[in-house]
Coordinates of C-alpha atoms and ligand atoms in Angstrom, one line a residue:
X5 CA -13.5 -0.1 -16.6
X6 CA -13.9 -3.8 -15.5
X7 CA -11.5 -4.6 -12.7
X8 CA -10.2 -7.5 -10.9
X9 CA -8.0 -7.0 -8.1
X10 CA -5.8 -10.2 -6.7
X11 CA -3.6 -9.9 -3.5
X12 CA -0.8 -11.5 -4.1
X13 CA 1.7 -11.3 -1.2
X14 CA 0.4 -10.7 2.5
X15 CA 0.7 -11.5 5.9
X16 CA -1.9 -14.4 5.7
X17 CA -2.9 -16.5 3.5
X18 CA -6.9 -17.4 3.8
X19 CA -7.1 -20.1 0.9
X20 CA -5.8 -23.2 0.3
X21 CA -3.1 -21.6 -1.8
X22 CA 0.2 -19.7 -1.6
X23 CA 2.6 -18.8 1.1
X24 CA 1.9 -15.7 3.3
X25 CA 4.6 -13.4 4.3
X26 CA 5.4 -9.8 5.8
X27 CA 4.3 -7.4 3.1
X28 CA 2.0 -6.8 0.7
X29 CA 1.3 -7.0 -3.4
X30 CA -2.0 -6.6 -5.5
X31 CA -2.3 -7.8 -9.2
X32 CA -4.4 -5.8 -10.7
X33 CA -6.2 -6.3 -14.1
X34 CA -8.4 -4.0 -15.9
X35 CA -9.6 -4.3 -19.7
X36 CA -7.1 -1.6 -20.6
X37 CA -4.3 -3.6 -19.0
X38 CA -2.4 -5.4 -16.0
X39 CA -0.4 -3.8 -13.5
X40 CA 1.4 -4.2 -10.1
X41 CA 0.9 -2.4 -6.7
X42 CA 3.4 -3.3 -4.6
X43 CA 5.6 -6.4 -4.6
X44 CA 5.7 -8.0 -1.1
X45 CA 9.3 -9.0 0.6
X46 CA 10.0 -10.9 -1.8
X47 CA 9.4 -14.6 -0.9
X48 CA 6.0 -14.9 -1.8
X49 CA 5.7 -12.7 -4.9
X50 CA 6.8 -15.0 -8.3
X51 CA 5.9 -18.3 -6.5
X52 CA 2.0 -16.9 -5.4
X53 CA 1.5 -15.3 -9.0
X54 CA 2.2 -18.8 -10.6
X55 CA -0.3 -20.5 -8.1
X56 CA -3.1 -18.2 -8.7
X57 CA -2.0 -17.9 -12.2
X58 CA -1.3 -14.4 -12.6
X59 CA 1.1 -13.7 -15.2
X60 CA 3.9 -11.0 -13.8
X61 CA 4.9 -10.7 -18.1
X62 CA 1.6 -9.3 -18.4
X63 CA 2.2 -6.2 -16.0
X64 CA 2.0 -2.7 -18.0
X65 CA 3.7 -0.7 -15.3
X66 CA 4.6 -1.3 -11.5
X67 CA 3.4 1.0 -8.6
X68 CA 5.5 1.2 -5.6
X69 CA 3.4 2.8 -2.3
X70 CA 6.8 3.5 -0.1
X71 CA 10.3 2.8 -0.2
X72 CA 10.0 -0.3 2.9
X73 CA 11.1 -3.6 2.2
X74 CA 8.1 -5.0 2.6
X75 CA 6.5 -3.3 -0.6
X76 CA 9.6 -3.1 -2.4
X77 CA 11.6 -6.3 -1.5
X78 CA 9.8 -8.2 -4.4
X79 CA 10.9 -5.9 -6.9
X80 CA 14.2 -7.8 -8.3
X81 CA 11.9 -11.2 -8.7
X82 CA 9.3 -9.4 -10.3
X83 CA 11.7 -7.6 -12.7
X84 CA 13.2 -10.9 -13.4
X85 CA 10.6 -12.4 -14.6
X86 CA 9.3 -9.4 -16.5
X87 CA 12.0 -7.5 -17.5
X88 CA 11.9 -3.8 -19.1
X89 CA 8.9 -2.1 -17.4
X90 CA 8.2 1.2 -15.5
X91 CA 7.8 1.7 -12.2
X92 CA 6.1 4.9 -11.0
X93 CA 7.2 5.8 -7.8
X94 CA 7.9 8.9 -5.3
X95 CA 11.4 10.1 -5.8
X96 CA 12.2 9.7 -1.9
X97 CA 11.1 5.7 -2.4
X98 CA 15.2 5.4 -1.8
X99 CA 15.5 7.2 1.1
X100 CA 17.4 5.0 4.2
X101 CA 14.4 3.8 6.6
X102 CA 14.6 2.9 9.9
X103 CA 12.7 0.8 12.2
X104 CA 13.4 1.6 16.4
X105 CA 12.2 -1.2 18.8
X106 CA 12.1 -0.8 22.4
X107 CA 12.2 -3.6 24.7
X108 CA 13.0 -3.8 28.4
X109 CA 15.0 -0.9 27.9
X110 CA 17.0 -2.3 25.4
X111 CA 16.8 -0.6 21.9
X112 CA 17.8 -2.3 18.2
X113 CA 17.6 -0.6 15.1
X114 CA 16.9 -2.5 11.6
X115 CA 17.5 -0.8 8.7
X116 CA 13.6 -1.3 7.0
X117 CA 14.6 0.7 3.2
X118 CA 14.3 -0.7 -0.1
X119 CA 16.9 -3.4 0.6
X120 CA 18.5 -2.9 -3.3
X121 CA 20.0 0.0 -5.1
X122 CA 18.6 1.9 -7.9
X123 CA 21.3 1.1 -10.4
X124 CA 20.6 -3.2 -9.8
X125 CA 17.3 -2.6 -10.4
X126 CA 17.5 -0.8 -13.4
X127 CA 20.4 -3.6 -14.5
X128 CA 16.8 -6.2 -14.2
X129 CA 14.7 -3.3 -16.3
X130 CA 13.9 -1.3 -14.2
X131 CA 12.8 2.7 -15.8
X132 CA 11.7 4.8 -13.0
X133 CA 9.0 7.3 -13.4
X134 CA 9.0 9.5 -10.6
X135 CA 5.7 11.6 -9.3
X136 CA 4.9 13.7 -6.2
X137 CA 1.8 15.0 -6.9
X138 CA -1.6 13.6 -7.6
X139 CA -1.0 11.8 -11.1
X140 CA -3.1 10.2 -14.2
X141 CA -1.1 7.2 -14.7
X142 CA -3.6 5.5 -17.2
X143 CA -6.9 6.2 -18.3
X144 CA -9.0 6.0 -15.3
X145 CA -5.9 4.9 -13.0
X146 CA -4.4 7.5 -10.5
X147 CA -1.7 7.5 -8.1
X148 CA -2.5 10.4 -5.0
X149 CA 1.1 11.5 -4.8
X150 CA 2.4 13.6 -1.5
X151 CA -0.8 13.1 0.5
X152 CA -1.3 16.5 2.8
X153 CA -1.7 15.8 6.6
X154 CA -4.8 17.6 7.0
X155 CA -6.2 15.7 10.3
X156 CA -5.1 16.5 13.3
X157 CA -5.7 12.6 14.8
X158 CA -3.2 11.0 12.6
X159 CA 0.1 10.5 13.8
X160 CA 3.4 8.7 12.6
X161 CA 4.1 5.6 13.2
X162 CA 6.7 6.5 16.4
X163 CA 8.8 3.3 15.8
X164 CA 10.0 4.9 11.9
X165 CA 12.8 6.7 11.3
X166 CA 14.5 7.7 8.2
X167 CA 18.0 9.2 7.9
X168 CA 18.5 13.0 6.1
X169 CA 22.3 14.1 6.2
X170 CA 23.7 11.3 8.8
X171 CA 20.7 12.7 10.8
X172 CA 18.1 10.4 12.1
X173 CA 14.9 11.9 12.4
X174 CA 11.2 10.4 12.7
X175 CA 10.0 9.5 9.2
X176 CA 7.6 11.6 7.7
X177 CA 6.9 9.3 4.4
X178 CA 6.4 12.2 1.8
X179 CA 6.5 9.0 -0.7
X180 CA 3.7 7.6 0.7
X181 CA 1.1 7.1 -2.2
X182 CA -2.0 5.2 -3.1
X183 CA -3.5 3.8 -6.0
X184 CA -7.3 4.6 -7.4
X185 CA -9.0 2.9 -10.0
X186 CA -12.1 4.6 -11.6
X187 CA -15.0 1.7 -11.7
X188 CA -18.3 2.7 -12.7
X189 CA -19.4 1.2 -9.0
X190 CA -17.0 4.0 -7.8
X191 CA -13.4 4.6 -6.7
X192 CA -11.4 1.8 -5.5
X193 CA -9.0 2.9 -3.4
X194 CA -5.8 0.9 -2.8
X195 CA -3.5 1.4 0.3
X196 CA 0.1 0.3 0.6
X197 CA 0.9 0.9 4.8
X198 CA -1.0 4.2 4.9
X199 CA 2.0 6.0 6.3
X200 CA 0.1 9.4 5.3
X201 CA -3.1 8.5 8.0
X202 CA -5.8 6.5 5.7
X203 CA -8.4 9.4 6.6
X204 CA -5.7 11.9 5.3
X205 CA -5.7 9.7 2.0
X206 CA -9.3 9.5 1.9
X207 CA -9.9 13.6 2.0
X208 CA -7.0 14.0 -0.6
X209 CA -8.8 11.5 -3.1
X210 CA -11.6 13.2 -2.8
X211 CA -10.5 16.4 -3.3
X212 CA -8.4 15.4 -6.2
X213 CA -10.4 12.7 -7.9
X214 CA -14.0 15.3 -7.4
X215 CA -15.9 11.8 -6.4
X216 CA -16.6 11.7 -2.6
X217 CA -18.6 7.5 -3.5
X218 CA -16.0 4.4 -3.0
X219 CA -16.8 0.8 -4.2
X220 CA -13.8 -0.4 -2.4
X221 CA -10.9 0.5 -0.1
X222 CA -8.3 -2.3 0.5
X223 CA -4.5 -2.7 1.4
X224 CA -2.5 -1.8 4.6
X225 CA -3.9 1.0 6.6
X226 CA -1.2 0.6 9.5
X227 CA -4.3 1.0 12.2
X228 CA -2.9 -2.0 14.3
X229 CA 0.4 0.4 15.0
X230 CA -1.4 3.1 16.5
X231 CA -3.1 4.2 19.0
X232 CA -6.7 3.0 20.2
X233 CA -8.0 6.5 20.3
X234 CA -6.6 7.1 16.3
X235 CA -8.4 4.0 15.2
X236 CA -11.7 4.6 17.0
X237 CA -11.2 8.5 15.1
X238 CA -10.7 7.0 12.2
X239 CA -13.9 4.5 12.5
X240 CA -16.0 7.5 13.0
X241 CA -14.6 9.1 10.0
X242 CA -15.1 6.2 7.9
X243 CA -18.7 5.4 9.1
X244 CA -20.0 8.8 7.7
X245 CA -18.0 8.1 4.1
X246 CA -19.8 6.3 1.4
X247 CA -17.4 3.2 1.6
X248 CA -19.6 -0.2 0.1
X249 CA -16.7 -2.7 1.1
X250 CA -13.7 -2.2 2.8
X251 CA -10.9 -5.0 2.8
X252 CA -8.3 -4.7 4.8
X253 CA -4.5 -6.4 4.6
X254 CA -0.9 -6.4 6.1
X255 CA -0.1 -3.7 9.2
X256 CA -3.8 -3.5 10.1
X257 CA -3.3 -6.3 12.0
X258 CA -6.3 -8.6 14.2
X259 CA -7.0 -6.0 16.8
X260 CA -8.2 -3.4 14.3
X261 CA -9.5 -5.7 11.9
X262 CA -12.1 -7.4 14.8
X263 CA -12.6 -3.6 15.6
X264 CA -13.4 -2.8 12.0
X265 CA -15.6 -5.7 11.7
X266 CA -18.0 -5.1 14.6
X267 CA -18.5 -1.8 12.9
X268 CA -18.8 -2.8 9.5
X269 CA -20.3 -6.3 9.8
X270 CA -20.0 -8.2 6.1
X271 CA -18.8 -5.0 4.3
X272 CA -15.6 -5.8 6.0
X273 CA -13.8 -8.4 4.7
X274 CA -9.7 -9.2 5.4
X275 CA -7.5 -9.7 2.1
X276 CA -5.3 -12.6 2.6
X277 CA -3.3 -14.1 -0.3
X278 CA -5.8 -14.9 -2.9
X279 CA -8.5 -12.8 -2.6
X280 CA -9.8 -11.4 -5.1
X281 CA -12.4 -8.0 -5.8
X282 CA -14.0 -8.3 -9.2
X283 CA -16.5 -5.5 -10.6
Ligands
FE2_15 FE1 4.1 -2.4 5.2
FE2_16 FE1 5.5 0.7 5.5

Protein backbone atom coordinates (compact mmCIF):
# COMPACT_ATOMS: atom_id res chain seq x y z
CA UNK A 1 0.00 0.00 0.00
CA UNK A 2 1.67 3.42 -1.00
CA UNK A 3 1.22 6.02 1.71
CA UNK A 4 1.64 9.58 2.22
CA UNK A 5 1.02 10.98 5.54
CA UNK A 6 0.52 15.06 5.86
CA UNK A 7 0.25 16.77 9.39
CA UNK A 8 -2.08 19.04 9.06
CA UNK A 9 -2.81 20.90 12.43
CA UNK A 10 -0.07 21.00 15.20
CA UNK A 11 1.53 22.93 17.74
CA UNK A 12 4.27 24.29 15.21
CA UNK A 13 4.51 24.96 12.11
CA UNK A 14 8.26 24.12 10.56
CA UNK A 15 7.60 25.44 6.88
CA UNK A 16 6.85 28.36 5.30
CA UNK A 17 3.22 27.44 5.36
CA UNK A 18 0.12 27.28 7.57
CA UNK A 19 -0.82 28.33 10.97
CA UNK A 20 0.19 26.18 13.98
CA UNK A 21 -2.12 25.62 16.83
CA UNK A 22 -2.83 23.39 20.04
CA UNK A 23 -3.68 20.04 18.63
CA UNK A 24 -3.15 17.77 16.15
CA UNK A 25 -4.47 16.31 12.57
CA UNK A 26 -2.88 13.92 9.86
CA UNK A 27 -4.09 13.64 6.21
CA UNK A 28 -3.54 10.53 5.22
CA UNK A 29 -3.60 9.20 1.62
CA UNK A 30 -3.07 5.70 0.48
CA UNK A 31 -3.88 4.23 -3.12
CA UNK A 32 -7.02 2.71 -1.69
CA UNK A 33 -8.23 6.00 -0.41
CA UNK A 34 -7.88 9.32 1.80
CA UNK A 35 -8.70 9.57 5.33
CA UNK A 36 -8.50 11.79 8.49
CA UNK A 37 -6.74 11.16 11.94
CA UNK A 38 -7.68 13.61 14.04
CA UNK A 39 -8.81 17.15 13.34
CA UNK A 40 -6.90 19.74 15.41
CA UNK A 41 -8.87 22.58 17.62
CA UNK A 42 -10.20 23.72 15.02
CA UNK A 43 -8.40 26.91 13.75
CA UNK A 44 -5.92 25.52 11.68
CA UNK A 45 -7.69 22.50 10.08
CA UNK A 46 -9.82 23.80 6.70
CA UNK A 47 -7.39 26.86 6.25
CA UNK A 48 -3.86 24.39 6.44
CA UNK A 49 -5.66 21.61 4.12
CA UNK A 50 -6.20 24.37 1.44
CA UNK A 51 -2.53 25.62 1.81
CA UNK A 52 -0.92 22.29 1.37
CA UNK A 53 -3.66 21.32 -0.94
CA UNK A 54 -5.19 18.49 0.63
CA UNK A 55 -8.70 18.09 -0.29
CA UNK A 56 -10.93 17.45 3.12
CA UNK A 57 -13.93 16.16 0.17
CA UNK A 58 -11.61 13.56 -0.57
CA UNK A 59 -11.60 11.92 3.01
CA UNK A 60 -13.24 8.22 2.98
CA UNK A 61 -13.76 8.05 6.77
CA UNK A 62 -12.57 10.18 9.82
CA UNK A 63 -10.60 8.66 12.88
CA UNK A 64 -10.90 10.31 16.12
CA UNK A 65 -7.90 9.18 18.81
CA UNK A 66 -9.85 10.70 22.11
CA UNK A 67 -12.69 12.68 22.92
CA UNK A 68 -10.18 16.22 23.85
CA UNK A 69 -10.79 19.26 22.06
CA UNK A 70 -7.73 19.35 20.75
CA UNK A 71 -8.34 16.25 18.37
CA UNK A 72 -11.88 16.75 18.14
CA UNK A 73 -12.40 20.53 18.00
CA UNK A 74 -11.91 20.55 14.12
CA UNK A 75 -14.59 18.22 13.53
CA UNK A 76 -17.59 20.67 12.65
CA UNK A 77 -15.14 22.52 9.92
CA UNK A 78 -14.11 19.47 8.62
CA UNK A 79 -17.69 18.11 8.37
CA UNK A 80 -18.57 21.32 6.72
CA UNK A 81 -16.69 21.04 4.13
CA UNK A 82 -17.12 17.43 3.58
CA UNK A 83 -20.37 16.53 4.58
CA UNK A 84 -21.80 12.83 5.07
CA UNK A 85 -18.86 10.70 6.24
CA UNK A 86 -18.07 8.28 9.04
CA UNK A 87 -16.26 8.72 11.81
CA UNK A 88 -14.88 5.68 13.76
CA UNK A 89 -14.37 6.44 17.12
CA UNK A 90 -14.52 4.88 20.83
CA UNK A 91 -17.94 5.09 22.29
CA UNK A 92 -16.60 7.09 25.52
CA UNK A 93 -15.10 9.82 22.81
CA UNK A 94 -18.11 11.97 24.53
CA UNK A 95 -17.39 11.50 27.91
CA UNK A 96 -17.00 15.17 29.95
CA UNK A 97 -13.00 15.78 30.33
CA UNK A 98 -11.37 17.67 32.66
CA UNK A 99 -8.17 19.46 32.83
CA UNK A 100 -6.90 20.41 36.79
CA UNK A 101 -4.04 23.08 37.04
CA UNK A 102 -2.25 23.92 40.09
CA UNK A 103 -0.59 27.03 40.65
CA UNK A 104 0.54 28.75 43.79
CA UNK A 105 -2.02 26.97 45.48
CA UNK A 106 -4.60 28.11 43.49
CA UNK A 107 -6.55 25.48 41.39
CA UNK A 108 -8.84 26.14 37.90
CA UNK A 109 -10.54 23.54 36.17
CA UNK A 110 -11.27 23.79 32.21
CA UNK A 111 -13.55 21.62 30.84
CA UNK A 112 -11.00 19.89 27.91
CA UNK A 113 -14.13 17.38 26.14
CA UNK A 114 -15.24 17.38 22.71
CA UNK A 115 -16.48 20.94 22.89
CA UNK A 116 -19.86 19.94 20.51
CA UNK A 117 -22.68 17.49 20.94
CA UNK A 118 -23.27 14.37 19.13
CA UNK A 119 -26.56 15.32 17.71
CA UNK A 120 -24.76 18.94 15.92
CA UNK A 121 -22.37 16.82 14.55
CA UNK A 122 -24.43 14.42 12.99
CA UNK A 123 -26.78 17.64 11.83
CA UNK A 124 -23.04 18.44 9.56
CA UNK A 125 -22.93 14.46 8.51
CA UNK A 126 -21.62 13.09 10.91
CA UNK A 127 -22.39 8.70 11.08
CA UNK A 128 -20.60 7.46 13.97
CA UNK A 129 -19.08 4.05 13.92
CA UNK A 130 -18.13 3.14 17.25
CA UNK A 131 -15.23 0.35 18.14
CA UNK A 132 -13.38 -0.79 21.42
CA UNK A 133 -11.47 -3.38 20.32
CA UNK A 134 -8.64 -3.78 17.91
CA UNK A 135 -10.49 -3.18 14.48
CA UNK A 136 -9.82 -3.64 10.49
CA UNK A 137 -11.10 -0.48 9.34
CA UNK A 138 -9.90 -0.82 5.61
CA UNK A 139 -7.75 -3.13 3.89
CA UNK A 140 -4.46 -2.88 5.50
CA UNK A 141 -5.75 0.12 7.95
CA UNK A 142 -6.35 -0.69 11.70
CA UNK A 143 -7.48 1.18 14.62
CA UNK A 144 -5.88 -0.58 18.16
CA UNK A 145 -9.05 -0.01 20.16
CA UNK A 146 -8.98 -0.17 24.23
CA UNK A 147 -5.23 -0.35 24.55
CA UNK A 148 -4.38 -2.68 27.86
CA UNK A 149 -2.03 -1.11 30.47
CA UNK A 150 0.41 -3.73 30.50
CA UNK A 151 3.53 -1.63 31.80
CA UNK A 152 3.99 -0.85 35.03
CA UNK A 153 6.07 2.66 34.13
CA UNK A 154 3.20 4.37 32.49
CA UNK A 155 1.09 6.52 34.36
CA UNK A 156 -1.90 8.99 33.65
CA UNK A 157 -1.46 12.09 32.88
CA UNK A 158 -2.34 13.45 36.83
CA UNK A 159 -3.63 16.90 35.59
CA UNK A 160 -6.95 14.78 33.60
CA UNK A 161 -9.95 14.13 34.97
CA UNK A 162 -13.18 13.00 33.53
CA UNK A 163 -16.55 13.05 35.19
CA UNK A 164 -18.70 9.49 35.69
CA UNK A 165 -22.16 10.10 37.60
CA UNK A 166 -21.38 13.89 38.84
CA UNK A 167 -18.25 12.15 40.11
CA UNK A 168 -14.84 13.42 39.15
CA UNK A 169 -12.36 10.95 38.97
CA UNK A 170 -8.77 10.83 37.30
CA UNK A 171 -9.20 9.97 33.58
CA UNK A 172 -8.42 6.68 32.56
CA UNK A 173 -8.96 7.26 28.49
CA UNK A 174 -10.44 3.72 27.67
CA UNK A 175 -11.03 5.70 24.16
CA UNK A 176 -7.75 6.21 23.63
CA UNK A 177 -6.81 4.67 20.18
CA UNK A 178 -4.17 4.70 17.42
CA UNK A 179 -4.13 4.26 13.92
CA UNK A 180 -1.76 1.66 11.85
CA UNK A 181 -1.22 1.56 8.36
CA UNK A 182 0.21 -1.74 6.77
CA UNK A 183 3.23 -0.50 4.32
CA UNK A 184 5.33 -3.03 2.86
CA UNK A 185 8.42 -0.93 4.75
CA UNK A 186 6.31 -2.04 7.87
CA UNK A 187 3.78 -0.68 10.31
CA UNK A 188 3.28 2.92 10.67
CA UNK A 189 2.02 3.65 13.65
CA UNK A 190 0.06 6.89 14.29
CA UNK A 191 -0.46 8.42 17.85
CA UNK A 192 -3.16 10.95 18.78
CA UNK A 193 -1.92 12.08 22.79
CA UNK A 194 -0.93 8.53 23.77
CA UNK A 195 -3.12 8.70 26.78
CA UNK A 196 -2.77 4.64 26.97
CA UNK A 197 1.44 4.99 27.59
CA UNK A 198 3.02 4.91 23.89
CA UNK A 199 4.99 1.60 25.07
CA UNK A 200 1.52 0.14 26.12
CA UNK A 201 0.40 0.92 22.39
CA UNK A 202 3.42 -0.41 21.00
CA UNK A 203 3.11 -4.10 22.84
CA UNK A 204 -0.71 -4.10 21.88
CA UNK A 205 0.18 -3.47 18.07
CA UNK A 206 2.23 -5.98 18.18
CA UNK A 207 0.40 -8.43 19.70
CA UNK A 208 -2.58 -7.64 17.53
CA UNK A 209 -1.11 -6.73 14.25
CA UNK A 210 1.58 -10.28 14.60
CA UNK A 211 4.43 -7.72 13.12
CA UNK A 212 6.86 -6.66 15.84
CA UNK A 213 9.06 -4.28 12.43
CA UNK A 214 7.77 -0.33 12.27
CA UNK A 215 8.70 1.97 9.31
CA UNK A 216 7.33 4.81 11.26
CA UNK A 217 5.79 5.98 14.56
CA UNK A 218 4.51 9.64 14.56
CA UNK A 219 1.83 11.85 16.40
CA UNK A 220 1.47 12.94 20.15
CA UNK A 221 3.10 10.64 22.64
CA UNK A 222 2.31 12.99 25.71
CA UNK A 223 6.09 12.31 26.99
CA UNK A 224 6.59 16.07 27.78
CA UNK A 225 3.67 15.68 30.62
CA UNK A 226 5.29 13.09 32.47
CA UNK A 227 7.78 12.25 34.48
CA UNK A 228 11.63 12.24 33.63
CA UNK A 229 11.98 8.76 34.85
CA UNK A 230 8.80 7.43 32.47
CA UNK A 231 10.47 9.05 29.44
CA UNK A 232 13.99 7.72 30.05
CA UNK A 233 11.74 4.06 30.54
CA UNK A 234 10.21 4.54 27.67
CA UNK A 235 13.60 5.49 25.54
CA UNK A 236 15.02 2.21 26.66
CA UNK A 237 12.00 0.45 25.52
CA UNK A 238 11.97 2.04 22.31
CA UNK A 239 15.76 1.57 21.61
CA UNK A 240 15.42 -2.28 21.71
CA UNK A 241 12.16 -2.05 19.09
CA UNK A 242 12.75 -2.10 15.38
CA UNK A 243 11.54 1.61 14.93
CA UNK A 244 13.37 3.09 11.37
CA UNK A 245 11.93 6.68 11.96
CA UNK A 246 10.11 8.09 14.61
CA UNK A 247 8.42 11.61 14.30
CA UNK A 248 7.13 13.06 16.90
CA UNK A 249 4.18 16.01 17.34
CA UNK A 250 1.88 17.97 19.75
CA UNK A 251 2.15 16.99 23.82
CA UNK A 252 5.68 15.70 23.36
CA UNK A 253 6.78 18.81 23.70
CA UNK A 254 10.86 20.31 23.36
CA UNK A 255 12.17 18.65 26.45
CA UNK A 256 11.41 15.19 25.28
CA UNK A 257 11.86 15.80 21.77
CA UNK A 258 15.85 17.10 22.42
CA UNK A 259 15.83 13.91 24.69
CA UNK A 260 14.51 11.69 21.91
CA UNK A 261 16.83 13.18 19.52
CA UNK A 262 20.21 12.67 21.30
CA UNK A 263 19.06 9.02 21.29
CA UNK A 264 17.85 8.67 18.03
CA UNK A 265 19.99 11.14 16.03
CA UNK A 266 18.35 11.71 12.24
CA UNK A 267 15.77 8.89 12.69
CA UNK A 268 14.13 11.43 14.83
CA UNK A 269 12.48 13.96 13.16
CA UNK A 270 9.57 16.55 14.75
CA UNK A 271 6.24 16.83 12.67
CA UNK A 272 5.26 20.29 12.43
CA UNK A 273 2.49 21.51 10.03
CA UNK A 274 3.47 20.33 6.68
CA UNK A 275 5.47 17.46 7.02
CA UNK A 276 5.01 14.94 5.15
CA UNK A 277 6.11 10.77 5.33
CA UNK A 278 5.84 9.29 1.89
CA UNK A 279 6.67 5.35 1.28
FE1 LIG B 1 -3.62 16.38 22.62
FE1 LIG C 1 -5.37 14.37 24.89
Amino acid sequence: MKTRITILSENLVGKLVGSGEHGFSAFIETDRGNYLFDTGSGHSIVPNSLILNKDLRSIQKIFLSHGHFDHTGGLPEVLKVKGKVDVQVHPNVFSDRIAVHKEDERETKRFVGIPYKKGYLESLGANFVLNTVFTEVEKGIFLTGEVPRKTGFEKPDPRLFTEIQGKTVQDTFPDDQSLILDSEKGLILILGCAHSGMINIIHHVMDKAGKETFHAILGGTHLDFLTPEQLEESIIFLKKTKIEKIGVSHCTGMRAACRLHQEFGDRLSYGCVGSVLEI
